[in-house]
Amino acid sequence: MSPEPLTAERILEATEEVLRRHGPGKATVVDVARALGVSHGSVYRHFGTKAALREAVTKRWLDRTADELRHIAGRREQSADGVLRAWLAALFAAKRQKAGGDPELFATYEVLLDGSSGVVAAHLADLVGQLTVIVEAGVARGEFTAVPGGAAATAEALFHATSRFHDPAHAPEWSRPGIGDAFEATVELLVRGLTATAGREPGRSRGH
Amino acid sequence: MSPEPLTAERILEATEEVLRRHGPGKATVVDVARALGVSHGSVYRHFGTKAALREAVTKRWLDRTADELRHIAGRREQSADGVLRAWLAALFAAKRQKAGGDPELFATYEVLLDGSSGVVAAHLADLVGQLTVIVEAGVARGEFTAVPGGAAATAEALFHATSRFHDPAHAPEWSRPGIGDAFEATVELLVRGLTATAGREPGRSRGH
DNA sequence: CAGATGACATTTATCAATTTCTGTCAGCCG
DNA sequence: CGGCTGACAGAAATTGATAAATGTCATCTG
């Protein structure tokens, strides 16, 4: 009655399916076990806790996006400006697609996200790391000027400055009409800031 | 037994006090009435609904910050760069102070905020309006270059790009050690983008 | 004996009964 | 007569008893 061996991978697939069917609130590990035709005790052999199972399935979901972006960040044949724009656009597009394509599943993962802070932190660190690579490449070419604090601080600033276009908390805005223009405007402003002439005095005039 | 006439203002003060005492979940309009020594029917004479009362008290709270900032936005004796930096720093400082000074009360208003979407929208529009004034002044002086879309679109981009430092959703991060540097880095990047040489080609190189 | 099972204790969710709160309004009071 | 009251109906929150889920582990099975 067990055609294939019970592997972590199969459990994760079944979990995704159960989550898609029942939603985050009503998906139990008994449901997952039933979908696989095994007892729930067997699931606990692979994932010691329900939270661990949810985190694993969340990680998988996040990694899919991160891997998609990684190869853009690695491009060297293009101007840093172009790579940065492409990467940010791809990030926005990926998130928008996930939110717009299957809203219920997206809502499910939104719930899962704030139960797996460690996984999310790692994901965000990964993305900021990719941005850091892009910024460093741009600085090396003399195209970009990093802010005081270096490429890592610059990447973090870029990431947070664009959070309206990738943070799930802002997902409701992504279907608004002017959002594409707002994205363009923000990216334009940030790219201008990065490509500002290096020799110029950064302007540290204090506020009051 | 009624020393002063029952005015909307007195009700709002009592409501703030009750909210501070009981928190948003357990603050009832009967509590507010009792604090004022009147029946709850009298409160309903001034605020037709509990939601209206909560919105009014929320508006008061938000307006305090907005008014503080308004006079900074109006400064003309200073460089636009300086005004912008001062305004953003004041916004961040005000929010940080509210969140750090009385965390429980801040949490209370956080709950209130997502029950009064209209009031919040108006508040955000007000702040973006102030930023627009600053950007317009900078453009008029030849200090700033707006992004395609004009001063309003630029102001909106600035506002969203700095949301990590004023959106209550990010309040937990405001007590982290490096947050001041992160703020400086972000503002630096944005100001550079605004003050970028007007003659330069904005760089519309497409991603892929 | 590696891997799965299902009975079990403990925690967490569900549901209906009961209480409390919101919002209205006819009447009271100064 | 303008402003306040308090009894009331319907809506929402609380409670406590019941059911279901999580996580453990001695036992079984191939």
Tab-separated table of N, CA, C and O in Angstrom, chain B residues 22-99:
chain	number	residue	atom	x	y	z
B	22	HIS	N	-7.491	50.767	29.994
B	22	HIS	CA	-8.050	49.447	29.705
B	22	HIS	C	-7.486	48.792	28.453
B	22	HIS	O	-7.668	47.599	28.254
B	23	GLY	N	-6.868	49.571	27.558
B	23	GLY	CA	-6.437	49.015	26.287
B	23	GLY	C	-7.585	49.020	25.289
B	23	GLY	O	-8.731	49.235	25.655
B	24	PRO	N	-7.255	48.782	23.998
B	24	PRO	CA	-8.251	48.946	22.945
B	24	PRO	C	-9.346	47.883	22.993
B	24	PRO	O	-10.486	48.138	22.635
B	25	GLY	N	-8.996	46.695	23.441
B	25	GLY	CA	-9.958	45.601	23.442
B	25	GLY	C	-11.053	45.749	24.469
B	25	GLY	O	-12.200	45.393	24.229
B	26	LYS	N	-10.698	46.299	25.659
B	26	LYS	CA	-11.669	46.314	26.762
B	26	LYS	C	-12.232	47.689	27.057
B	26	LYS	O	-12.952	47.861	28.038
B	27	ALA	N	-11.907	48.665	26.233
B	27	ALA	CA	-12.433	50.012	26.458
B	27	ALA	C	-13.823	50.127	25.845
B	27	ALA	O	-13.979	50.083	24.638
B	28	THR	N	-14.841	50.259	26.668
B	28	THR	CA	-16.206	50.352	26.160
B	28	THR	C	-16.702	51.787	26.289
B	28	THR	O	-16.123	52.584	27.035
B	29	VAL	N	-17.758	52.117	25.554
B	29	VAL	CA	-18.263	53.483	25.666
B	29	VAL	C	-18.964	53.660	27.015
B	29	VAL	O	-19.077	54.796	27.506
B	30	VAL	N	-19.408	52.585	27.611
B	30	VAL	CA	-19.939	52.682	28.974
B	30	VAL	C	-18.825	53.118	29.926
B	30	VAL	O	-19.056	53.953	30.813
B	31	ASP	N	-17.631	52.611	29.725
B	31	ASP	CA	-16.479	53.028	30.541
B	31	ASP	C	-16.235	54.520	30.388
B	31	ASP	O	-15.988	55.227	31.367
B	32	VAL	N	-16.272	54.986	29.143
B	32	VAL	CA	-16.032	56.402	28.874
B	32	VAL	C	-17.095	57.247	29.578
B	32	VAL	O	-16.779	58.253	30.239
B	33	ALA	N	-18.347	56.823	29.451
B	33	ALA	CA	-19.442	57.565	30.089
B	33	ALA	C	-19.240	57.605	31.600
B	33	ALA	O	-19.375	58.656	32.234
B	34	ARG	N	-18.881	56.471	32.174
B	34	ARG	CA	-18.687	56.397	33.628
B	34	ARG	C	-17.564	57.345	34.055
B	34	ARG	O	-17.687	58.060	35.052
B	35	ALA	N	-16.476	57.368	33.266
B	35	ALA	CA	-15.355	58.252	33.596
B	35	ALA	C	-15.793	59.708	33.601
B	35	ALA	O	-15.210	60.542	34.309
B	36	LEU	N	-16.816	60.028	32.825
B	36	LEU	CA	-17.291	61.406	32.731
B	36	LEU	C	-18.453	61.672	33.686
B	36	LEU	O	-18.907	62.807	33.819
B	37	GLY	N	-18.965	60.606	34.315
B	37	GLY	CA	-20.100	60.767	35.205
B	37	GLY	C	-21.410	61.026	34.479
B	37	GLY	O	-22.290	61.707	34.995
B	38	VAL	N	-21.543	60.503	33.256
B	38	VAL	CA	-22.792	60.658	32.499
B	38	VAL	C	-23.240	59.280	32.024
B	38	VAL	O	-22.538	58.294	32.213
B	39	SER	N	-24.406	59.220	31.421
B	39	SER	CA	-24.858	57.943	30.875
B	39	SER	C	-24.279	57.762	29.475
B	39	SER	O	-23.912	58.731	28.816
B	40	HIS	N	-24.220	56.513	29.019
B	40	HIS	CA	-23.590	56.286	27.725
B	40	HIS	C	-24.428	56.879	26.590
B	40	HIS	O	-23.901	57.182	25.520
B	41	GLY	N	-25.724	57.072	26.819
B	41	GLY	CA	-26.576	57.719	25.827
B	41	GLY	C	-26.078	59.112	25.468
B	41	GLY	O	-26.166	59.544	24.308
B	42	SER	N	-25.506	59.805	26.448
B	42	SER	CA	-25.016	61.167	26.202
B	42	SER	C	-23.800	61.165	25.288
B	42	SER	O	-23.620	62.070	24.477
B	43	VAL	N	-22.974	60.151	25.451
B	43	VAL	CA	-21.815	60.052	24.580
B	43	VAL	C	-22.276	59.867	23.136
B	43	VAL	O	-21.719	60.471	22.213
B	44	TYR	N	-23.334	59.082	22.964
B	44	TYR	CA	-23.829	58.814	21.609
B	44	TYR	C	-24.453	60.052	20.976
B	44	TYR	O	-24.643	60.107	19.764
B	45	ARG	N	-24.776	61.055	21.782
B	45	ARG	CA	-25.256	62.327	21.237
B	45	ARG	C	-24.132	63.021	20.443
B	45	ARG	O	-24.384	63.664	19.426
B	46	HIS	N	-22.895	62.884	20.915
B	46	HIS	CA	-21.772	63.576	20.272
B	46	HIS	C	-21.081	62.724	19.210
B	46	HIS	O	-20.588	63.239	18.217
B	47	PHE	N	-21.019	61.408	19.448
B	47	PHE	CA	-20.399	60.502	18.464
B	47	PHE	C	-21.398	59.391	18.185
B	47	PHE	O	-21.655	58.556	19.066
B	48	GLY	N	-21.960	59.402	16.985
B	48	GLY	CA	-23.062	58.509	16.656
B	48	GLY	C	-22.728	57.039	16.774
B	48	GLY	O	-23.624	56.200	16.880
B	49	THR	N	-21.436	56.718	16.771
B	49	THR	CA	-21.062	55.324	16.796
B	49	THR	C	-19.719	55.170	17.515
B	49	THR	O	-18.938	56.121	17.610
B	50	LYS	N	-19.476	53.983	18.006
B	50	LYS	CA	-18.220	53.754	18.698
B	50	LYS	C	-17.043	53.924	17.730
B	50	LYS	O	-16.001	54.482	18.087
B	51	ALA	N	-17.241	53.466	16.503
B	51	ALA	CA	-16.183	53.604	15.491
B	51	ALA	C	-15.846	55.073	15.277
B	51	ALA	O	-14.671	55.434	15.151
B	52	ALA	N	-16.866	55.930	15.260
B	52	ALA	CA	-16.632	57.362	15.056
B	52	ALA	C	-15.805	57.925	16.205
B	52	ALA	O	-14.912	58.751	15.991
B	53	LEU	N	-16.126	57.489	17.401
B	53	LEU	CA	-15.371	57.953	18.573
B	53	LEU	C	-13.907	57.524	18.476
B	53	LEU	O	-12.989	58.322	18.696
B	54	ARG	N	-13.714	56.271	18.114
B	54	ARG	CA	-12.349	55.767	17.983
B	54	ARG	C	-11.598	56.492	16.880
B	54	ARG	O	-10.415	56.818	17.036
B	55	GLU	N	-12.283	56.756	15.788
B	55	GLU	CA	-11.626	57.474	14.690
B	55	GLU	C	-11.249	58.890	15.113
B	55	GLU	O	-10.175	59.382	14.772
B	56	ALA	N	-12.148	59.534	15.861
B	56	ALA	CA	-11.887	60.912	16.277
B	56	ALA	C	-10.656	60.975	17.173
B	56	ALA	O	-9.807	61.865	17.044
B	57	VAL	N	-10.556	60.021	18.091
B	57	VAL	CA	-9.432	60.021	19.014
B	57	VAL	C	-8.145	59.675	18.261
B	57	VAL	O	-7.068	60.202	18.561
B	58	THR	N	-8.269	58.814	17.251
B	58	THR	CA	-7.118	58.461	16.429
B	58	THR	C	-6.655	59.663	15.610
B	58	THR	O	-5.453	59.943	15.513
B	59	LYS	N	-7.605	60.365	15.036
B	59	LYS	CA	-7.278	61.553	14.235
B	59	LYS	C	-6.511	62.579	15.067
B	59	LYS	O	-5.490	63.112	14.638
B	60	ARG	N	-7.005	62.819	16.285
B	60	ARG	CA	-6.326	63.739	17.207
B	60	ARG	C	-4.870	63.356	17.385
B	60	ARG	O	-3.961	64.205	17.348
B	61	TRP	N	-4.667	62.061	17.581
B	61	TRP	CA	-3.326	61.548	17.850
B	61	TRP	C	-2.428	61.743	16.633
B	61	TRP	O	-1.276	62.199	16.752
B	62	LEU	N	-2.962	61.427	15.447
B	62	LEU	CA	-2.180	61.564	14.221
B	62	LEU	C	-1.905	63.032	13.910
B	62	LEU	O	-0.809	63.389	13.470
B	63	ASP	N	-2.911	63.865	14.152
B	63	ASP	CA	-2.760	65.294	13.830
B	63	ASP	C	-1.650	65.943	14.648
B	63	ASP	O	-0.990	66.880	14.181
B	64	ARG	N	-1.467	65.462	15.865
B	64	ARG	CA	-0.401	66.032	16.699
B	64	ARG	C	0.946	65.927	15.981
B	64	ARG	O	1.726	66.878	15.948
B	65	THR	N	1.219	64.744	15.396
B	65	THR	CA	2.474	64.557	14.659
B	65	THR	C	2.491	65.416	13.396
B	65	THR	O	3.487	66.083	13.107
B	66	ALA	N	1.405	65.382	12.653
B	66	ALA	CA	1.369	66.103	11.376
B	66	ALA	C	1.598	67.600	11.591
B	66	ALA	O	2.322	68.241	10.825
B	67	ASP	N	1.013	68.149	12.641
B	67	ASP	CA	1.148	69.585	12.890
B	67	ASP	C	2.579	69.948	13.262
B	67	ASP	O	3.093	71.003	12.882
B	68	GLU	N	3.192	69.038	14.026
B	68	GLU	CA	4.586	69.236	14.406
B	68	GLU	C	5.467	69.382	13.162
B	68	GLU	O	6.377	70.214	13.109
B	69	LEU	N	5.168	68.550	12.152
B	69	LEU	CA	6.005	68.519	10.952
B	69	LEU	C	5.697	69.661	9.997
B	69	LEU	O	6.565	70.108	9.244
B	70	ARG	N	4.445	70.142	10.049
B	70	ARG	CA	4.011	71.093	9.038
B	70	ARG	C	4.894	72.339	8.998
B	70	ARG	O	5.225	72.853	7.934
B	71	HIS	N	5.301	72.805	10.182
B	71	HIS	CA	6.062	74.055	10.168
B	71	HIS	C	7.481	73.836	9.643
B	71	HIS	O	8.099	74.759	9.122
B	72	ILE	N	7.982	72.589	9.767
B	72	ILE	CA	9.285	72.304	9.153
B	72	ILE	C	9.165	72.357	7.634
B	72	ILE	O	10.001	72.945	6.945
B	73	ALA	N	8.096	71.754	7.103
B	73	ALA	CA	7.896	71.728	5.648
B	73	ALA	C	7.786	73.142	5.080
B	73	ALA	O	8.098	73.373	3.910
B	74	GLY	N	7.341	74.083	5.903
B	74	GLY	CA	7.121	75.446	5.430
B	74	GLY	C	8.362	76.322	5.421
B	74	GLY	O	8.344	77.434	4.887
B	75	ARG	N	9.451	75.828	5.985
B	75	ARG	CA	10.668	76.640	6.058
B	75	ARG	C	11.149	77.056	4.667
B	75	ARG	O	11.172	76.261	3.751
B	76	ARG	N	11.550	78.294	4.552
B	76	ARG	CA	12.049	78.782	3.260
B	76	ARG	C	13.484	79.315	3.370
B	76	ARG	O	14.186	79.445	2.379
B	77	GLU	N	13.918	79.595	4.578
B	77	GLU	CA	15.247	80.192	4.762
B	77	GLU	C	16.361	79.152	4.585
B	77	GLU	O	17.527	79.487	4.473
B	78	GLN	N	15.966	77.852	4.546
B	78	GLN	CA	16.955	76.780	4.529
B	78	GLN	C	17.038	76.147	3.135
B	78	GLN	O	16.100	76.259	2.343
B	79	SER	N	18.127	75.428	2.845
B	79	SER	CA	18.213	74.692	1.582
B	79	SER	C	17.157	73.586	1.586
B	79	SER	O	16.816	73.047	2.643
B	80	ALA	N	16.647	73.240	0.407
B	80	ALA	CA	15.627	72.193	0.305
B	80	ALA	C	16.181	70.881	0.863
B	80	ALA	O	15.473	70.135	1.552
B	81	ASP	N	17.424	70.627	0.545
B	81	ASP	CA	18.126	69.464	1.071
B	81	ASP	C	18.015	69.416	2.606
B	81	ASP	O	17.628	68.398	3.196
B	82	GLY	N	18.342	70.549	3.235
B	82	GLY	CA	18.294	70.610	4.698
B	82	GLY	C	16.891	70.426	5.236
B	82	GLY	O	16.677	69.730	6.232
B	83	VAL	N	15.925	71.047	4.576
B	83	VAL	CA	14.530	70.931	5.012
B	83	VAL	C	14.074	69.486	4.923
B	83	VAL	O	13.464	68.940	5.845
B	84	LEU	N	14.402	68.850	3.786
B	84	LEU	CA	13.983	67.460	3.592
B	84	LEU	C	14.583	66.559	4.663
B	84	LEU	O	13.887	65.753	5.287
B	85	ARG	N	15.871	66.721	4.902
B	85	ARG	CA	16.533	65.899	5.923
B	85	ARG	C	15.921	66.160	7.297
B	85	ARG	O	15.662	65.224	8.068
B	86	ALA	N	15.667	67.419	7.603
B	86	ALA	CA	15.098	67.766	8.904
B	86	ALA	C	13.702	67.176	9.050
B	86	ALA	O	13.343	66.631	10.099
B	87	TRP	N	12.924	67.271	7.979
B	87	TRP	CA	11.542	66.778	8.034
B	87	TRP	C	11.518	65.264	8.248
B	87	TRP	O	10.809	64.757	9.121
B	88	LEU	N	12.322	64.543	7.467
B	88	LEU	CA	12.350	63.082	7.596
B	88	LEU	C	12.862	62.672	8.977
B	88	LEU	O	12.321	61.753	9.603
B	89	ALA	N	13.902	63.375	9.452
B	89	ALA	CA	14.439	63.048	10.777
B	89	ALA	C	13.397	63.304	11.853
B	89	ALA	O	13.249	62.521	12.797
B	90	ALA	N	12.635	64.397	11.705
B	90	ALA	CA	11.606	64.720	12.694
B	90	ALA	C	10.490	63.678	12.666
B	90	ALA	O	9.959	63.286	13.707
B	91	LEU	N	10.145	63.234	11.460
B	91	LEU	CA	9.105	62.202	11.346
B	91	LEU	C	9.547	60.928	12.055
B	91	LEU	O	8.806	60.361	12.871
B	92	PHE	N	10.762	60.508	11.751
B	92	PHE	CA	11.291	59.290	12.371
B	92	PHE	C	11.357	59.457	13.892
B	92	PHE	O	10.919	58.579	14.656
B	93	ALA	N	11.869	60.603	14.327
B	93	ALA	CA	12.011	60.835	15.766
B	93	ALA	C	10.654	60.816	16.459
B	93	ALA	O	10.496	60.223	17.538
B	94	ALA	N	9.658	61.439	15.827
B	94	ALA	CA	8.331	61.505	16.444
B	94	ALA	C	7.741	60.111	16.605
B	94	ALA	O	7.223	59.752	17.677
B	95	LYS	N	7.849	59.304	15.541
B	95	LYS	CA	7.292	57.953	15.596
B	95	LYS	C	8.034	57.101	16.624
B	95	LYS	O	7.423	56.373	17.416
B	96	ARG	N	9.343	57.227	16.600
B	96	ARG	CA	10.167	56.456	17.529
B	96	ARG	C	9.827	56.796	18.967
B	96	ARG	O	9.741	55.936	19.840
B	97	GLN	N	9.654	58.085	19.193
B	97	GLN	CA	9.337	58.557	20.540
B	97	GLN	C	8.005	57.974	21.016
B	97	GLN	O	7.877	57.474	22.140
B	98	LYS	N	7.029	58.004	20.125
B	98	LYS	CA	5.706	57.472	20.486
B	98	LYS	C	5.784	55.979	20.775
B	98	LYS	O	5.168	55.472	21.707
B	99	ALA	N	6.528	55.260	19.923
B	99	ALA	CA	6.622	53.813	20.090
B	99	ALA	C	7.429	53.447	21.328
B	99	ALA	O	7.068	52.546	22.083
